[in-house]
Coordinates of C-alpha atoms and ligand atoms in Angstrom, one line a residue:
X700 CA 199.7 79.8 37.0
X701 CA 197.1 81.4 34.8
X702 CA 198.4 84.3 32.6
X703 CA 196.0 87.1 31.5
X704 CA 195.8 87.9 28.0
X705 CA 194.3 90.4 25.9
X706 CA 191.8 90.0 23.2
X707 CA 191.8 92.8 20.6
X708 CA 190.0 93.7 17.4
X709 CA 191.9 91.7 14.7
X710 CA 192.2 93.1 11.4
X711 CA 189.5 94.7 10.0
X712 CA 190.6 96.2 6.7
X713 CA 190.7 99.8 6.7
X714 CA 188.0 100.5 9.3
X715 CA 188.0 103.2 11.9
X716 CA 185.3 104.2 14.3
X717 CA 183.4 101.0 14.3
X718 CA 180.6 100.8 16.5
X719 CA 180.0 97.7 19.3
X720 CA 176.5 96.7 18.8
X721 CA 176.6 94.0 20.6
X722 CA 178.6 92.8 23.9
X723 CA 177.8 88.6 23.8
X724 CA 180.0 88.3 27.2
X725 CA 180.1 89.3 30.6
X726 CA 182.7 89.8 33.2
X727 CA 183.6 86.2 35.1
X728 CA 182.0 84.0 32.0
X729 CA 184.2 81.3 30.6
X730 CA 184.7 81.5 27.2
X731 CA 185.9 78.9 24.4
X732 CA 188.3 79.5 21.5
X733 CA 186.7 81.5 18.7
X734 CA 183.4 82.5 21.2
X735 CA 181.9 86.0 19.8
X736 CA 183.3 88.3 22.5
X737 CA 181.4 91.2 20.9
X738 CA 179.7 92.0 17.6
X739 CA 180.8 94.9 15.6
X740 CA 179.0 96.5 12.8
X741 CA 180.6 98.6 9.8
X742 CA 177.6 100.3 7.1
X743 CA 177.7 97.2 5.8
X744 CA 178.2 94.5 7.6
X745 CA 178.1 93.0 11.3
X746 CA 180.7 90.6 12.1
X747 CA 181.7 89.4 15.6
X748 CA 185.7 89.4 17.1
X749 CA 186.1 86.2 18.6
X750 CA 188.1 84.9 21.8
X751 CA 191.4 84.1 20.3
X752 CA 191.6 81.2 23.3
X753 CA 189.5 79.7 26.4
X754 CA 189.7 81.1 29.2
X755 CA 187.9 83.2 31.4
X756 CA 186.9 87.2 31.1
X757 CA 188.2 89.1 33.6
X758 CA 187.7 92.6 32.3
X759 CA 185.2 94.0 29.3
X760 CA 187.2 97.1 27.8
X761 CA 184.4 98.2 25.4
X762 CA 180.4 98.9 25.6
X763 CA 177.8 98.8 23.4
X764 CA 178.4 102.3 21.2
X765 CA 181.7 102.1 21.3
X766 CA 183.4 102.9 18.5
X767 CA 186.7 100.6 17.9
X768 CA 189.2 100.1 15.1
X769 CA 192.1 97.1 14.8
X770 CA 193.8 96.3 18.0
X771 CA 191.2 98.0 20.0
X772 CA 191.5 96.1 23.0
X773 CA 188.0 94.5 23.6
X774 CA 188.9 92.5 27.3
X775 CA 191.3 90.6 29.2
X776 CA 191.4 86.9 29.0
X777 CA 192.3 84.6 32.0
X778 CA 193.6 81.8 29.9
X779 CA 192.6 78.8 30.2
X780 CA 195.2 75.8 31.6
X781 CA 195.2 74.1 28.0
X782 CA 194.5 77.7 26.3
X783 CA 198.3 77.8 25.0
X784 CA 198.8 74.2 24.1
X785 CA 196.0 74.5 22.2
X786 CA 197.1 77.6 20.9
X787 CA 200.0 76.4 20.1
X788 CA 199.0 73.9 17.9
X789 CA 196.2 75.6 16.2
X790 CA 198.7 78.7 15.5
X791 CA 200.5 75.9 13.3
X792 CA 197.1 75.0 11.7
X793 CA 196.7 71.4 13.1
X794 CA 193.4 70.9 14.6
X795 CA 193.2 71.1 18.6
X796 CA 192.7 67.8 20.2
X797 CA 189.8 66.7 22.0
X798 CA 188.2 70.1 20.6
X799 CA 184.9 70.1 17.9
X800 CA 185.4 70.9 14.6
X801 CA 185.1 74.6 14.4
X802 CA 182.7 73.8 11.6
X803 CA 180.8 71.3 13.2
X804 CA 180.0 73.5 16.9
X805 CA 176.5 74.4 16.0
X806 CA 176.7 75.9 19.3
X807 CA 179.6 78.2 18.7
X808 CA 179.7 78.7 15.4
X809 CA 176.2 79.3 14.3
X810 CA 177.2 81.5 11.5
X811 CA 178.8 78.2 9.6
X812 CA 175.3 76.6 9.7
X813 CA 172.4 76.6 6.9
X814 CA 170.6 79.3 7.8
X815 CA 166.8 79.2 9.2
X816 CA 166.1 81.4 6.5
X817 CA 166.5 79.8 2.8
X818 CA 168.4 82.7 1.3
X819 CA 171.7 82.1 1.8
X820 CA 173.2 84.6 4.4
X821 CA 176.2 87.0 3.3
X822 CA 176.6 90.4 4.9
X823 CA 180.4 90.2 4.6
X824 CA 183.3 89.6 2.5
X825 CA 185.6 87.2 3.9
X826 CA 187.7 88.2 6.3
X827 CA 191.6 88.3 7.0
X828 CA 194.0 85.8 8.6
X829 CA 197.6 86.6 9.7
X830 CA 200.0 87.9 12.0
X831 CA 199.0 91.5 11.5
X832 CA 198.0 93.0 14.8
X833 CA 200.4 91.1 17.0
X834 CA 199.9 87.7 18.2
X835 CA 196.2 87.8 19.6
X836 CA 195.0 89.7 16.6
X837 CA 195.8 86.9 14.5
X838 CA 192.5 85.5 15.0
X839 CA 190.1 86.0 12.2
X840 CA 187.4 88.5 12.8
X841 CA 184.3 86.4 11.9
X842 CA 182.1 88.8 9.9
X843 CA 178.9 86.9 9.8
X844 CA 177.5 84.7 6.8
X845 CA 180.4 84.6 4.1
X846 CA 178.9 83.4 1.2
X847 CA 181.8 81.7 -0.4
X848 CA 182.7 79.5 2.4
X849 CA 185.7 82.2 3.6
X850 CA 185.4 81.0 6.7
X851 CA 185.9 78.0 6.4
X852 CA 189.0 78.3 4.2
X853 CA 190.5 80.5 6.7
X854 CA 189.7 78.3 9.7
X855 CA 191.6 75.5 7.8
X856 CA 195.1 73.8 7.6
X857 CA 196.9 76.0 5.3
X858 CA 194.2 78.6 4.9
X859 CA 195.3 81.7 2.6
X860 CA 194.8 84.6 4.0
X861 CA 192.3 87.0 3.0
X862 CA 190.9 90.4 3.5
X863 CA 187.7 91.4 4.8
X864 CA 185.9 94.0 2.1
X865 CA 182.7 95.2 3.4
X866 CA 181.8 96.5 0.6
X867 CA 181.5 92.7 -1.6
X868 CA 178.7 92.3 0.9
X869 CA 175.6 90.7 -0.6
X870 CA 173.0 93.2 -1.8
X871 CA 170.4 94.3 0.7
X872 CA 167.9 91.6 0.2
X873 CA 169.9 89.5 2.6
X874 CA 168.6 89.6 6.1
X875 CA 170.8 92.1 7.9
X876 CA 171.6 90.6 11.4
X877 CA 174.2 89.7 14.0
X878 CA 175.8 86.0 14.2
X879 CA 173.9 86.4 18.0
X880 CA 170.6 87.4 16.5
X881 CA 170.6 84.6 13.6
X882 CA 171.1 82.2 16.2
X883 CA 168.7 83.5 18.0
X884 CA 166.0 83.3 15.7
X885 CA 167.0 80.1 14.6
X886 CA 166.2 78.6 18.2
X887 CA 162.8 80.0 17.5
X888 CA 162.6 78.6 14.1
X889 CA 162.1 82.5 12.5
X890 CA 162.6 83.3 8.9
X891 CA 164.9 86.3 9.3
X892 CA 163.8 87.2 6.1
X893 CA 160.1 88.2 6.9
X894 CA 161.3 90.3 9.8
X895 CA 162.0 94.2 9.5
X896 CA 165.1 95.3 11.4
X897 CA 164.4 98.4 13.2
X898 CA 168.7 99.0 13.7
X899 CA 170.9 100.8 12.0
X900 CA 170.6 100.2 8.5
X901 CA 167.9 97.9 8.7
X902 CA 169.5 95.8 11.0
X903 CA 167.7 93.3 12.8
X904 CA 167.8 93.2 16.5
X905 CA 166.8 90.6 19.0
X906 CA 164.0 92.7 19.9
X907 CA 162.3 92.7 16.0
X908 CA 162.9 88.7 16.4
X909 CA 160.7 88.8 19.8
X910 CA 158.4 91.7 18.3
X911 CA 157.6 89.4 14.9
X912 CA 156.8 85.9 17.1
X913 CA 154.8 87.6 19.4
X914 CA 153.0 89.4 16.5
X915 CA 152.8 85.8 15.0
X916 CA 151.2 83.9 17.8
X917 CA 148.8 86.6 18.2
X918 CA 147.6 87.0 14.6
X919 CA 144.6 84.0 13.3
X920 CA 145.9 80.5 12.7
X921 CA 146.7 79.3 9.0
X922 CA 144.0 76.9 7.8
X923 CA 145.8 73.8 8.0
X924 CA 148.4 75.0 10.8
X925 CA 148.2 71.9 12.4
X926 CA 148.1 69.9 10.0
X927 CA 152.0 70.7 9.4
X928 CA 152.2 73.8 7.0
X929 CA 149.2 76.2 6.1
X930 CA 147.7 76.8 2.9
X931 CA 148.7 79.8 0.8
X932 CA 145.4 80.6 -0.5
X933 CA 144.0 84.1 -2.3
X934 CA 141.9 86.1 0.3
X935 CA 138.1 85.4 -0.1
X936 CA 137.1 87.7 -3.0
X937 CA 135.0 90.9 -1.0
X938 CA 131.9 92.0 -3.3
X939 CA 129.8 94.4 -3.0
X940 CA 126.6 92.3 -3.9
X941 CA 124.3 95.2 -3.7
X942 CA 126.0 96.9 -6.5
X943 CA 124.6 94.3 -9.0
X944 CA 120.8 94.2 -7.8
X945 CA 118.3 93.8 -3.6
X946 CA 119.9 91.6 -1.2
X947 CA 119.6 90.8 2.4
X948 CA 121.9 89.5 5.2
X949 CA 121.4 87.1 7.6
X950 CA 124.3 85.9 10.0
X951 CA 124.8 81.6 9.7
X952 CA 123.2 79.7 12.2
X953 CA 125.7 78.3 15.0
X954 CA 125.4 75.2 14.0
X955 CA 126.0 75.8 10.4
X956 CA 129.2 77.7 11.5
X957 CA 130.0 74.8 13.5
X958 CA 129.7 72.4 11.2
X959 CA 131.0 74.9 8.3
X960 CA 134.4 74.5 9.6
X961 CA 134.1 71.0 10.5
X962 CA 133.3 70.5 6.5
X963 CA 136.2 73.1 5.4
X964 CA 139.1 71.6 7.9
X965 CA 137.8 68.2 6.8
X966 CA 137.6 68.9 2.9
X967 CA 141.2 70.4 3.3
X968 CA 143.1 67.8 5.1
X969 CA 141.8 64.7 4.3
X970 CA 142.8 63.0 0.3
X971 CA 139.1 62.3 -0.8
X972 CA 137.8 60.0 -3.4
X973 CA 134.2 58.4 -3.7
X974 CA 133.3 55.4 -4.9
X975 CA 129.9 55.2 -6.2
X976 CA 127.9 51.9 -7.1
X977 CA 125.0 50.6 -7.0
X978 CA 123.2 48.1 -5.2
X979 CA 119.9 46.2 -6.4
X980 CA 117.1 46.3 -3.1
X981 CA 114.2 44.7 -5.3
X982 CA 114.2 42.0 -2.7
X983 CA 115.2 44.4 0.0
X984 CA 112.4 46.7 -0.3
X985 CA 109.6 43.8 -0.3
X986 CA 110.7 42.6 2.7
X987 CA 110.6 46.5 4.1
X988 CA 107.1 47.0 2.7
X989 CA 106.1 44.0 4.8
X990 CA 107.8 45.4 7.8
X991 CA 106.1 48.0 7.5
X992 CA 103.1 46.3 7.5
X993 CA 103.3 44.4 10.3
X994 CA 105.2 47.5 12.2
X995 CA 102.9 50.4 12.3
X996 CA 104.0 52.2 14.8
X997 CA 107.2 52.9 13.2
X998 CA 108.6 54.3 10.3
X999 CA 111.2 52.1 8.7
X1000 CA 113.2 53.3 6.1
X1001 CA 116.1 51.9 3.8
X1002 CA 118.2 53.7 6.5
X1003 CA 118.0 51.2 8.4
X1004 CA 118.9 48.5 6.6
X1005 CA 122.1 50.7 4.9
X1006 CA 123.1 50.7 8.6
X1007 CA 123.1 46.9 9.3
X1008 CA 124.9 46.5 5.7
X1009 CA 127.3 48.8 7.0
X1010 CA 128.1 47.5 10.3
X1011 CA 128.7 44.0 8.5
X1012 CA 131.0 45.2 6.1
X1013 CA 133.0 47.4 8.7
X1014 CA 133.3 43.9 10.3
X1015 CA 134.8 42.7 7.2
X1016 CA 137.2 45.6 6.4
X1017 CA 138.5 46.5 10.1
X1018 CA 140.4 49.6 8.6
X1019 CA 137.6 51.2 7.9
X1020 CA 136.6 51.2 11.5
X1021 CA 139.4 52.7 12.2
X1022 CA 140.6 56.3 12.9
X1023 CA 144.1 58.1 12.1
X1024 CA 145.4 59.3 15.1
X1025 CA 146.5 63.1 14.9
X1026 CA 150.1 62.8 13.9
X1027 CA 148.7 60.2 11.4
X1028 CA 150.9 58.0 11.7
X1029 CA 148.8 55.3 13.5
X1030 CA 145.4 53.8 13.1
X1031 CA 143.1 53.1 16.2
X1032 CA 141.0 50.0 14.9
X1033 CA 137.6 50.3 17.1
X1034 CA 135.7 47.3 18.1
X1035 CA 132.4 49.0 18.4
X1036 CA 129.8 50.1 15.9
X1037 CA 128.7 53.5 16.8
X1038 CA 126.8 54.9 13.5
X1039 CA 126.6 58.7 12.7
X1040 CA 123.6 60.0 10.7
X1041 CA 123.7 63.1 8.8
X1042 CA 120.4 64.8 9.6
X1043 CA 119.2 68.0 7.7
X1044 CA 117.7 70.4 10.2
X1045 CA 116.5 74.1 9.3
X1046 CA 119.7 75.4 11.5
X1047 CA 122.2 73.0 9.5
X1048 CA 123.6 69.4 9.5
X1049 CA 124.0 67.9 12.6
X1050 CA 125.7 64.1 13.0
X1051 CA 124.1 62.2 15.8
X1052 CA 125.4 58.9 16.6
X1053 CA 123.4 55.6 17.3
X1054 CA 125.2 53.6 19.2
X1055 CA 126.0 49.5 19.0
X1056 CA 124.6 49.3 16.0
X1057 CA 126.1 45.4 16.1
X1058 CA 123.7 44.7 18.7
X1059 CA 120.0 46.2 17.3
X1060 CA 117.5 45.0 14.8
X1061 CA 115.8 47.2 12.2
X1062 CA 112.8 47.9 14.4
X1063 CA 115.0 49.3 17.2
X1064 CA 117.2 51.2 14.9
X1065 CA 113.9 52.6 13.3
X1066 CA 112.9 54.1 17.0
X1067 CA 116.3 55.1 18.0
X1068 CA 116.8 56.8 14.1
X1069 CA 113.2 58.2 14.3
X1070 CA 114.2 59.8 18.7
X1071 CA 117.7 61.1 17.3
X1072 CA 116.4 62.9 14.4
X1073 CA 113.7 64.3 15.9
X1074 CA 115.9 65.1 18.7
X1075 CA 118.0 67.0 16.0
X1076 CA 115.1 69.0 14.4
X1077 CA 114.3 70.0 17.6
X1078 CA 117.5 71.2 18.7
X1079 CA 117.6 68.9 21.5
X1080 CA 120.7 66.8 21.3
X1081 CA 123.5 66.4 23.9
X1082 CA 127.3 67.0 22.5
X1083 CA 127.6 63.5 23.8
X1084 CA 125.0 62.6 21.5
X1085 CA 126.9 63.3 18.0
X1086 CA 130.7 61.7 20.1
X1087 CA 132.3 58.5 18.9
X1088 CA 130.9 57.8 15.9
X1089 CA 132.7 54.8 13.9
X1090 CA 131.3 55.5 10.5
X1091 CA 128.6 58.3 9.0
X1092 CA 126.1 57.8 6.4
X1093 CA 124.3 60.6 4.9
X1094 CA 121.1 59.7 2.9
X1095 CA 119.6 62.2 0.6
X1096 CA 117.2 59.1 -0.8
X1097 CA 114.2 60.5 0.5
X1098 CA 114.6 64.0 -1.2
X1099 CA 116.4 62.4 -4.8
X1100 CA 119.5 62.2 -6.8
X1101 CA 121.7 60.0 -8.6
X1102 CA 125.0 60.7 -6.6
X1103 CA 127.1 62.5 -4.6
X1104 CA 130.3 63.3 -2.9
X1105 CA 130.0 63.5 1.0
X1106 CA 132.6 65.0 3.1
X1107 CA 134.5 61.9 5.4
X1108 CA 133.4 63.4 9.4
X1109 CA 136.7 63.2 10.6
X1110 CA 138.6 61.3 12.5
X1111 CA 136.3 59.0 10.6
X1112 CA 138.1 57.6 7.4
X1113 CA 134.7 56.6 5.6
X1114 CA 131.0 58.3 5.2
X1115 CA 128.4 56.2 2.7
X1116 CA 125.7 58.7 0.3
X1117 CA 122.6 57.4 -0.1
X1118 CA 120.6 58.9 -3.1
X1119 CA 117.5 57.6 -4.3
X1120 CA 116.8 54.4 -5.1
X1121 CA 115.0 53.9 -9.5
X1122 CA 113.9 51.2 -10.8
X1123 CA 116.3 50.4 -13.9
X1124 CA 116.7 47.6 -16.7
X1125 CA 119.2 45.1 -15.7
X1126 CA 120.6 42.7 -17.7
X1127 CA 120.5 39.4 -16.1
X1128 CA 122.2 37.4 -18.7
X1129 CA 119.5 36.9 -21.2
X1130 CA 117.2 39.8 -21.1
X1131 CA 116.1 43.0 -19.6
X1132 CA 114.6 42.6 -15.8
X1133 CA 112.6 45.8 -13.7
X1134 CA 115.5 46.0 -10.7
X1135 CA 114.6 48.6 -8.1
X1136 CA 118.3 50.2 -7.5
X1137 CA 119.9 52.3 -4.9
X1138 CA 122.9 54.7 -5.9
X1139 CA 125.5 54.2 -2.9
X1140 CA 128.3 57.3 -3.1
X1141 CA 131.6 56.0 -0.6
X1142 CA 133.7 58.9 0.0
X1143 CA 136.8 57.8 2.0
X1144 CA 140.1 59.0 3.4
X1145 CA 142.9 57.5 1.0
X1146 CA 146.1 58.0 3.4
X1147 CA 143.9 54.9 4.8
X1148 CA 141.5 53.5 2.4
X1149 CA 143.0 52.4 -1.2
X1150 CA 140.9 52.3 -4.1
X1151 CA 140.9 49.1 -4.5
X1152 CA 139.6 48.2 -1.2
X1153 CA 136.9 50.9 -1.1
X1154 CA 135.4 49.1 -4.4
X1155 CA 135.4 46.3 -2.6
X1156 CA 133.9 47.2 0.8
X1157 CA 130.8 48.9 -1.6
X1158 CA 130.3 46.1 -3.3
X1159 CA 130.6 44.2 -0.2
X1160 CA 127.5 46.9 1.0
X1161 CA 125.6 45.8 -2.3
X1162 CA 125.7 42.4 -2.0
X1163 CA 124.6 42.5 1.3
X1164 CA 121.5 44.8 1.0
X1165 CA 121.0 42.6 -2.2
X1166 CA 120.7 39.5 -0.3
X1167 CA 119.9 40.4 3.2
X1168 CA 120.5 37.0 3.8
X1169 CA 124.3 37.7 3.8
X1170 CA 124.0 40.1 7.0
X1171 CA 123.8 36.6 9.0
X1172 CA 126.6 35.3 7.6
Ligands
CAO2435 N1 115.4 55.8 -2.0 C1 114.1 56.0 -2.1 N2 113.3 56.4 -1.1 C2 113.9 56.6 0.1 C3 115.2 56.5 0.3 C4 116.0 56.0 -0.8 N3 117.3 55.9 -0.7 N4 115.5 56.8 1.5 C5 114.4 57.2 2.1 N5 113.4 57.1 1.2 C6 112.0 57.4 1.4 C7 111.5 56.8 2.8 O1 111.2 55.5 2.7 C8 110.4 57.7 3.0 O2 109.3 57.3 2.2 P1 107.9 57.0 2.9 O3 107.5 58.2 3.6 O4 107.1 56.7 1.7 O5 108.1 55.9 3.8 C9 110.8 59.1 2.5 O6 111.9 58.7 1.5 C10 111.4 60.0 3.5 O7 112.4 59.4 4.3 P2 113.1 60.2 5.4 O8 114.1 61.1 4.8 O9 112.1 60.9 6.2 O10 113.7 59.1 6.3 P3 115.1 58.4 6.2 O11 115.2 57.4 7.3 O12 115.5 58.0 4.9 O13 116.2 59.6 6.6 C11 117.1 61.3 7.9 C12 116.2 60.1 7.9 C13 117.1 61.9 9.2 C14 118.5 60.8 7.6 C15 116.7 62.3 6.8 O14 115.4 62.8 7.1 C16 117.6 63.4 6.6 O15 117.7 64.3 7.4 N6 118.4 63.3 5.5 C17 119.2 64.4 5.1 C18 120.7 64.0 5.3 C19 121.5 65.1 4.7 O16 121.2 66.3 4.8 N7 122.6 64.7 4.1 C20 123.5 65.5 3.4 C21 124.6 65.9 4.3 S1 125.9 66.6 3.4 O17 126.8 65.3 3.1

C-alpha cells in the first residue's frame, strides 16, 4: 500500500520568514523525484524545494505569500510504488535505475541547462546536502542557476555537502527569475536579460516574459528578420534641413516606395559583386542600322539584341536561370526565359517582364519592349505584368555612362547594366582599329554565382553580341 509522506523545506541556511512565490503543483498531480514543488524567494535569491520522491500530491500546505523557514511542511506526498526503492538507492548516492540523469532531464531540471540568455545565470550560492531536517529534508533545496556547478556536485556520488549563502549570489546584472520562469522563457526563446522584472526585487515574473513578446511581436520588424537575424544599424540620422538654407517636401511616389524597399531588402541580403566587360557591337550595330532601315515602324534598339544574348547564355549557364528558394538552401533551375526590363518612369523604376524571350525575334521583342514601356510610363501595367521574371537587364545606354552596379531583382540571382556603347581603339594584334564598344556591368548573387563563372557567362554575352552569328549556335 501507498504510504503518504511529507515534503518539507530542506535546509536553507539561516532563513526565516521566506516567502512562496511560486506554487509549481497542484493537488492530485503526479510528481517525479526532484520536481519544483514550490519556489521560494529570499532578498536575494529564488530557489525551488523539490519533491524529495515520485509520487502523487495529496495535500498543498503552503500558498503563494506564505512565509516558510526549514522544515516548513510544504505538502503531502502519496509515494510512488518504486518511490522508496529508488529512494533507497539514491539516499546511498548510486544513480536510480531506469531514471534520466538528473543533469540530463531538460524537462525537470531546467535550471542545469545553458541558459537562453548568454550571461551565465547565478542567483544563488550553492546549496546544502545532508541529513539535517530529518529524512525528507535531506533533499537539496535547488536555488536556481549556481554558477559553479553546485548542483551538480551535490546531485552526485559522493557529493560534499555545502551550504546555501544567499548572499555569494551573483551581482544584480544577472536576470533575476524563478527556475519556472527561466524555463518558461526559454520555450519562447526570450532573452531574460532584456526583460524588466516587475517582482520583488526586480524579479522577473511570468507575466514580464508574456508582457515583453507581446510588446515584441507588436513593435516593426528588424530589416533582415527573415532573413535569420536583423541588422544592428544606427537610427537614420534626423536633420533639420531647413536650418542650413529653403527646402521643400514632397512624400515618394508609391511606386518609388515599392520599389525602395524592394532595392533596400535586396542590397541587404543578397552578397553582390559586378562584373563589368566589354563587348565590341561594331558588326552588331551595322546590322541594327539596317534593321532599322528596312523596319520603320519600329524602334529597335541594342535592347533587343542584349536580350537574345542573354537568353543564349542563360541557356549556357543554367544556374543563372535559377532562383534560391527562401531558406536558401535550394536552387529552382527554370526552363523558361521570362526577361525583366528596368524601365525609368517619372513615378520610379518599374520591372516589366517579356515573356519567352527563347521564342521571339528582334522585331517582336522591339514591339513587345516598345507596348511594355510605354505601358510603364503610362502607369498601365498589371502586377502580373512585372511576375516571373528569369533574369533583369537594366540599360542606361541611351542616357550614358561607362559602368555601373545594378541591384540583382530578387529571387533573381543575376541583372546585366547596359551603359553606353564608344567607339574605342582596339588593338587587334598589329595596330589600332575604330571598335564601337558597349560597357556590360553583371551584378550577381554570389551564394550562387562564383566569380569565376560570372566572368565567364559576360564574356560568353560579348562574344555573342560580337558575332551574332553565335546566338544560332
Ligand atoms: N549605347 C548607345 N546608344 C544606346 C544604347 C547603348 N547601350 N542603348 C540605347 N541607345 C540609344 C538607342 O538606340 C536610342 O537611339 P536612337 O533614338 O538614335 O535610336 C536612344 O539610345 C534611346 O534609347 P531608349 O532608351 O529609348 O531605348 P532602349 O530600348 O535602349 O531602352 C528602356 C528602353 C525602357 C529600357 C529605357 O527607355 C529605360 O527606361 N532605361 C532606363 C532603365 C533604368 O532606369 N535603369 C536603371 C535602373 S537602376 O538599376
Amino acid at each position: 500500500m501507498a504510504e503518504t509522506r511529507e515534503a518539507r523545506v530542506p535546509d536553507i541556511g539561516d532563513f526565516e520568514g521566506v516567502p512562496v512565490i511560486e506554487v509549481l503543483v497542484a493537488e492530485g498531480d503526479r510528481v517525479e523525484k526532484d520536481q519544483g514543488l514550490v519556489t521560494l524567494e529570499s532578498d536575494k535569491a529564488t530557489m525551488e524545494v523539490p519533491a524529495p520522491f515520485a509520487g502523487t500530491v495529496t495535500s498543498l500546505k503552503v500558498k503563494v505569500g506564505d512565509e516558510v523557514a526549514e522544515g516548513a511542511l510544504i505538502a503531502l506526498i502519496e509515494a510512488a510504488q518504486d518511490a522508496d526503492a529508488a529512494a533507497a538507492q539514491t539516499d546511498d548516492g548510486r544513480q536510480e535505475p531506469g531514471r534520466k540523469d538528473k543533469d540530463t532531464d531538460a524537462t525537470a531540471k531546467p535550471e542545469h541547462e545553458p541558459e537562453a540568455d548568454t550571461r551565465g545565470s547565478a542567483h544563488a550560492a550553492p546549496t546544502r546536502t545532508g541529513a539535517q531536517g530529518g529524512k525528507d529534508a535531506a533533499e537539496p533545496v535547488r536555488a536556481h542557476g549556481s554558477d559553479n556547478g553546485a548542483d551538480d556536485q551535490a546531485s552526485g556520488p559522493g557529493a560534499a555537502p555545502v551550504t546555501f549563502d544567499a548572499d555569494r549570489v551573483l551581482p544584480d546584472k544577472v536576470p533575476y527569475a524563478s527556475p519556472a520562469v527561466r524555463l518558461f522563457a526559454r520555450e519562447l526563446g526570450v532573452d531574460l536579460g532584456k526583460v524588466q522584472g516587475s517582482g520583488r526585487n526586480r524579479r522577473i515574473t511570468r507575466e514580464d516574459v508574456q508582457g515583453y513578446v507581446k510588446q515584441a511581436l507588436a513593435g516593426p520588424a528588424a530589416p533582415g528578420a527573415a532573413a535569420g537575424g536583423g541588422l544592428s544599424l544606427l537610427p537614420w540620422p534626423k536633420v533639420d534641413f531647413s536650418k542650413f538654407g529653403a527646402v521643400e517636401e514632397k512624400p515618394l511616389s508609391r511606386i518609388r516606395k515599392i520599389s525602395g524597399a524592394n532595392l533596400a531588402r535586396n542590397w541587404a541580403m543578397i552578397p553582390h559583386v559586378t562584373q563589368q566587360d566589354e563587348a565590341d557591337i561594331t558588326q552588331m550595330e551595322a546590322f541594327r542600322r539596317q534593321l532599322g532601315e528596312e523596319h520603320k515602324d519600329v524602334k529597335i534598339t541594342p535592347l533587343v539584341f542584349l536580350i537574345k544574348a542573354a537568353v543564349a547564355a542563360l541557356q549556357s549557364f543554367p544556374h543563372f536561370n535559377a532562383s534560391l528558394d527562401a531558406a536558401g538552401e535550394t536552387l529552382v533551375y527554370k526552363k523558361y526565359f521570362h526577361i525583366g526590363i528596368a524601365v525609368d518612369t517619372p513615378d520610379g523604376l518599374v520591372v516589366p517582364v517579356i515573356r519567352e524571350c527563347e521564342r521571339k525575334g528582334l522585331i517582336e521583342l522591339s514591339r513587345e519592349l516598345a507596348e511594355i514601356s510605354g505601358k510603364a510610363r503610362d502607369k498601365k501595367l498589371a502586377p502580373g505584368d512585372m511576375q516571373g521574371g528569369c533574369f533583369s537587364i537594366s540599360s542606361l545606354g541611351g542616357i550614358g555612362g561607362t559602368g555601373f552596379t545594378p541591384i540583382v531583382n530578387a529571387p533573381e540571382v543575376a541583372i546585366l547594366g547596359v551603359s553606353r556603347s564608344a567607339m574605342k581603339p582596339v588593338w587587334n594584334g598589329k595596330k589600332f582599329e575604330p571598335r564601337l564598344m558597349l560597357p556590360l556591368s553583371l551584378s550577381y548573387d554570389h551564394r550562387v554565382v562564383d566569380g569565376a563563372d560570372a566572368a565567364r557567362f559576360t564574356r560568353h554575352l560579348a562574344q555573342m553580341l560580337g558575332d551574332l552569328r553565335r546566338l544560332l549556335l
